[in-house]
Amino acid sequence: MVDTTGEPDLVDTWRRAAEARLTGWDFSALDGRVHEEQPPWSYEVLAATALAGARDVLDMGTGGGEKLMELLRVSGHLPDHVVATEGWPPNLPVARANLAGHGIGVVAYDAETDRAMPFPGASFDVVLNRHEAYVAAQVHRVLRPGGVFVTQQVDGRDFEESTRIFGTPQEYLHVNLADLRDEAEAAGLVVESAQEWSGTTAFTDVAALVHYFALVPWQAPADFTVDGYLDILLALHREGPAVGRPVTFTSRRFHLVARRPRP
């Protein structure tokens, strides 16, 4: 039996936090409670640079379409034709509702299961990808000669402390800059820019961490529940927020910009 003497209300707060669900790609409920250091580059600037003059654009893993619309506003350029993909079923109706009014269609596609992209070859001037799985050979195929691929990825070692704290295995260690750069070059893309970075993500309280796990369950243990991991959560609270220290994890990101060469 886990001793929660003096902390039952706290545990109830964690249980409620575990019921949160992500709509699109909206983390605003955690504003002020999660503090993320940012990489030295700006994905928005990289994407806006690629979008300049582009006619046909693909946004992979659009979430709810929020980032795509932000990027188009930042770039100041509205391409003739924009299409998005989304692989997480709950996000599909959200993205379609958000983007339909802008004439942007959303296609169901998950690179981890479907592999082949549902588009003809040489369809796009730019392929954008923020934190979404992809197959480099397929990106090369759908890009026009001279077209640009811009991706920012979460390194497979992200939140590596979870292995020690929760016993969570790191299943995506193949997602790293060296391997994906090699894959891009093997597919025929020419890498123009690449950089990796590590920083911190700090949670002001354990409820914020639980809420975050509910929104992005792939970051949590597969069997995560508050009651199943209550002893660990209580230890995190007592060693951290209870004495004024946040719960901190290592964040890892990298970006890659590559071009399909002209003949």
Coordinates of C-alpha atoms in Angstrom, one line a residue:
M1 CA 0.0 0.0 0.0
V2 CA 1.4 3.4 -1.0
D3 CA 1.3 5.9 1.8
T4 CA -0.5 9.0 0.7
T5 CA -1.1 10.5 4.2
G6 CA -1.6 14.2 3.9
E7 CA -1.6 14.0 0.1
P8 CA -5.0 12.5 -1.0
D9 CA -6.1 15.7 -2.7
L10 CA -2.9 15.9 -4.6
V11 CA -3.3 12.4 -5.9
D12 CA -6.9 13.2 -7.0
T13 CA -5.5 16.2 -8.9
W14 CA -3.2 13.8 -10.7
R15 CA -6.0 11.4 -11.6
R16 CA -8.0 14.3 -13.1
A17 CA -4.9 15.5 -15.0
A18 CA -4.6 12.0 -16.5
E19 CA -8.0 12.4 -18.2
A20 CA -6.8 15.3 -20.4
R21 CA -7.0 14.8 -24.2
L22 CA -5.1 16.6 -26.9
T23 CA -7.2 18.5 -29.5
G24 CA -5.1 19.2 -32.6
W25 CA -1.7 20.4 -31.3
D26 CA -2.9 22.6 -28.5
F27 CA -0.8 22.6 -25.3
S28 CA -2.2 25.9 -23.9
A29 CA -3.6 24.1 -20.9
L30 CA 0.0 23.7 -19.7
D31 CA 1.0 27.4 -20.2
G32 CA 3.1 28.5 -17.3
R33 CA 3.6 25.0 -15.9
V34 CA 5.9 23.6 -18.5
H35 CA 9.1 25.5 -19.3
E36 CA 10.9 24.3 -22.4
E37 CA 14.2 25.6 -23.6
Q38 CA 14.3 26.2 -27.3
P39 CA 16.8 25.2 -30.0
P40 CA 19.1 27.9 -31.4
W41 CA 17.4 27.7 -34.8
S42 CA 13.8 28.6 -35.6
Y43 CA 11.8 25.9 -37.5
E44 CA 9.4 28.7 -38.6
V45 CA 12.3 30.6 -40.2
L46 CA 13.6 27.5 -41.9
A47 CA 10.2 26.7 -43.2
A48 CA 9.4 30.3 -44.3
T49 CA 12.7 30.5 -46.2
A50 CA 11.8 27.3 -48.1
L51 CA 8.3 28.5 -48.8
A52 CA 9.4 31.6 -50.6
G53 CA 8.1 31.3 -54.2
A54 CA 6.8 27.8 -53.7
R55 CA 3.7 26.8 -55.6
D56 CA 2.8 23.3 -54.2
V57 CA 3.5 22.5 -50.6
L58 CA 3.0 19.4 -48.4
D59 CA 2.8 19.6 -44.6
M60 CA 3.4 16.2 -43.0
G61 CA 1.9 15.5 -39.6
T62 CA -0.1 18.7 -39.5
G63 CA -1.7 18.0 -36.1
G64 CA -4.7 20.2 -36.0
G65 CA -3.3 22.5 -38.7
E66 CA -2.4 25.2 -36.3
K67 CA 1.4 25.2 -37.0
L68 CA 0.7 25.2 -40.8
M69 CA -1.4 28.3 -40.7
E70 CA 1.1 30.0 -38.4
L71 CA 3.9 29.1 -40.9
L72 CA 1.9 30.5 -43.9
R73 CA 1.3 33.7 -41.9
V74 CA 5.0 34.0 -41.0
S75 CA 6.1 33.4 -44.5
G76 CA 3.8 36.0 -46.0
H77 CA 3.4 33.7 -49.0
L78 CA 0.3 31.6 -49.8
P79 CA 1.3 28.9 -52.3
D80 CA -1.1 27.9 -55.1
H81 CA -1.7 24.5 -53.6
V82 CA -1.2 23.2 -50.1
V83 CA -2.1 19.8 -48.8
A84 CA -1.5 18.2 -45.4
T85 CA -1.2 14.7 -43.9
E86 CA -2.0 13.5 -40.4
G87 CA -1.4 10.1 -39.0
W88 CA -3.2 10.3 -35.6
P89 CA -6.9 9.6 -36.2
P90 CA -8.2 11.9 -33.4
N91 CA -6.5 14.8 -35.1
L92 CA -8.0 14.2 -38.6
P93 CA -11.4 15.8 -38.0
V94 CA -9.8 18.7 -36.2
A95 CA -7.3 19.4 -38.9
R96 CA -9.9 19.1 -41.7
A97 CA -12.3 21.5 -39.9
N98 CA -9.5 24.0 -39.3
L99 CA -8.0 23.9 -42.8
A100 CA -11.1 23.4 -45.0
G101 CA -11.9 27.2 -45.0
H102 CA -8.4 27.8 -46.4
G103 CA -8.8 25.3 -49.2
I104 CA -6.3 22.9 -47.7
G105 CA -7.1 19.2 -47.8
V106 CA -5.9 16.8 -45.2
V107 CA -5.0 13.2 -46.1
A108 CA -4.7 10.3 -43.6
Y109 CA -1.2 9.0 -43.8
D110 CA 1.2 7.4 -41.2
A111 CA 4.7 6.8 -42.5
E112 CA 5.3 4.1 -39.8
T113 CA 2.5 1.9 -41.2
D114 CA 1.8 3.1 -44.8
R115 CA 5.3 3.8 -46.0
A116 CA 4.3 4.8 -49.5
M117 CA 3.0 8.4 -49.6
P118 CA -0.4 8.8 -51.4
F119 CA 0.9 11.4 -53.9
P120 CA 2.3 11.2 -57.5
G121 CA 6.0 11.7 -58.0
A122 CA 7.4 15.2 -58.3
S123 CA 4.2 16.8 -56.8
F124 CA 5.7 19.4 -54.4
D125 CA 8.2 22.2 -54.3
V126 CA 8.4 22.0 -50.6
V127 CA 7.7 19.3 -48.0
L128 CA 7.5 20.4 -44.4
N129 CA 7.7 18.1 -41.5
R130 CA 7.7 19.0 -37.8
H131 CA 8.1 16.0 -35.4
E132 CA 6.5 13.5 -37.8
A133 CA 7.8 10.2 -39.1
Y134 CA 8.8 10.0 -42.7
V135 CA 10.5 7.8 -45.3
A136 CA 13.4 9.7 -47.0
A137 CA 13.0 7.8 -50.3
Q138 CA 9.3 8.8 -50.4
V139 CA 10.1 12.4 -49.7
H140 CA 12.6 12.4 -52.5
R141 CA 10.0 10.8 -54.8
V142 CA 7.3 13.4 -54.2
L143 CA 9.6 16.4 -54.4
R144 CA 10.1 18.1 -57.7
P145 CA 13.8 18.5 -58.8
G146 CA 15.1 21.5 -57.0
G147 CA 12.5 21.0 -54.2
V148 CA 13.3 21.4 -50.5
F149 CA 12.5 19.2 -47.5
V150 CA 12.5 20.9 -44.1
T151 CA 12.2 18.7 -41.0
Q152 CA 12.6 19.2 -37.2
Q153 CA 12.6 16.0 -35.2
V154 CA 12.5 14.9 -31.6
D155 CA 15.6 12.9 -31.0
G156 CA 15.0 9.3 -29.8
R157 CA 17.0 10.1 -26.7
D158 CA 14.5 12.8 -25.7
F159 CA 13.4 12.5 -22.0
E160 CA 16.1 9.9 -21.5
E161 CA 15.5 10.2 -17.7
S162 CA 12.3 8.3 -18.1
T163 CA 14.3 5.1 -18.4
R164 CA 15.7 5.6 -14.9
I165 CA 12.5 7.0 -13.4
F166 CA 9.8 4.9 -14.9
G167 CA 11.7 2.0 -16.5
T168 CA 10.6 3.1 -19.9
P169 CA 12.7 1.7 -22.7
Q170 CA 13.8 4.1 -25.4
E171 CA 12.2 2.7 -28.5
Y172 CA 13.2 5.4 -31.0
L173 CA 17.0 5.6 -30.7
H174 CA 17.2 5.2 -34.5
V175 CA 15.7 8.7 -34.7
N176 CA 18.9 10.7 -34.6
L177 CA 20.6 13.2 -36.9
A178 CA 23.4 11.0 -38.0
D179 CA 21.1 8.1 -39.1
L180 CA 18.5 10.3 -40.8
R181 CA 21.1 12.4 -42.6
D182 CA 22.6 9.1 -43.9
E183 CA 19.1 8.0 -45.0
A184 CA 18.4 11.3 -46.7
E185 CA 21.7 11.1 -48.7
A186 CA 21.1 7.5 -49.6
A187 CA 17.7 8.5 -51.0
G188 CA 19.4 11.0 -53.3
L189 CA 18.7 14.2 -51.3
V190 CA 21.5 16.8 -50.8
V191 CA 21.7 18.0 -47.2
E192 CA 22.0 21.8 -47.0
S193 CA 21.7 22.3 -43.3
A194 CA 21.7 20.1 -40.2
Q195 CA 22.0 20.7 -36.5
E196 CA 21.3 18.9 -33.2
W197 CA 20.7 20.4 -29.8
S198 CA 19.8 19.4 -26.2
G199 CA 18.2 21.5 -23.4
T200 CA 15.7 21.0 -20.6
T201 CA 11.9 20.7 -20.1
A202 CA 10.9 21.5 -16.6
F203 CA 7.5 20.8 -15.0
T204 CA 6.5 23.0 -12.1
D205 CA 4.4 20.2 -10.5
V206 CA 3.7 16.5 -11.0
A207 CA 0.1 17.2 -12.2
A208 CA 1.6 19.1 -15.2
L209 CA 3.8 16.0 -16.0
V210 CA 0.8 13.7 -15.8
H211 CA -1.3 16.1 -17.9
Y212 CA 1.6 16.2 -20.5
F213 CA 1.7 12.3 -20.5
A214 CA -2.0 12.3 -21.2
L215 CA -1.6 14.6 -24.2
V216 CA 1.4 12.8 -25.6
P217 CA 1.1 9.2 -24.4
W218 CA 4.0 8.0 -26.5
Q219 CA 6.3 9.9 -24.0
A220 CA 4.9 7.9 -21.1
P221 CA 5.2 4.2 -20.1
A222 CA 2.8 2.1 -22.2
D223 CA 0.9 1.0 -19.1
F224 CA 1.0 4.4 -17.4
T225 CA -1.7 5.2 -14.9
V226 CA -1.5 7.4 -11.8
D227 CA -2.4 4.5 -9.5
G228 CA 0.0 2.1 -11.2
Y229 CA 2.9 4.5 -10.8
L230 CA 1.8 6.3 -7.7
D231 CA 4.9 5.5 -5.6
I232 CA 7.1 6.9 -8.4
L233 CA 4.9 10.0 -8.8
L234 CA 4.9 10.7 -5.0
A235 CA 8.7 10.3 -4.9
L236 CA 9.0 12.8 -7.8
H237 CA 6.7 15.2 -5.9
R238 CA 8.5 14.9 -2.6
E239 CA 12.0 15.2 -4.1
G240 CA 11.0 18.1 -6.4
P241 CA 8.0 20.4 -6.3
A242 CA 7.4 19.8 -2.6
V243 CA 10.7 21.4 -1.9
G244 CA 10.5 24.0 -4.6
R245 CA 12.3 22.2 -7.4
P246 CA 10.7 21.4 -10.8
V247 CA 10.7 17.9 -12.4
T248 CA 13.2 18.2 -15.2
F249 CA 13.9 16.1 -18.3
T250 CA 16.5 16.5 -21.1
S251 CA 15.0 17.6 -24.4
R252 CA 16.7 16.7 -27.6
R253 CA 15.9 18.1 -31.1
F254 CA 17.5 18.3 -34.5
H255 CA 16.7 19.8 -37.8
L256 CA 17.6 18.8 -41.4
V257 CA 17.1 20.8 -44.6
A258 CA 17.7 18.8 -47.8
R259 CA 17.1 19.4 -51.5
R260 CA 16.3 17.1 -54.4
P261 CA 18.9 18.0 -56.9
R262 CA 18.0 19.0 -60.5
P263 CA 19.1 16.7 -63.3

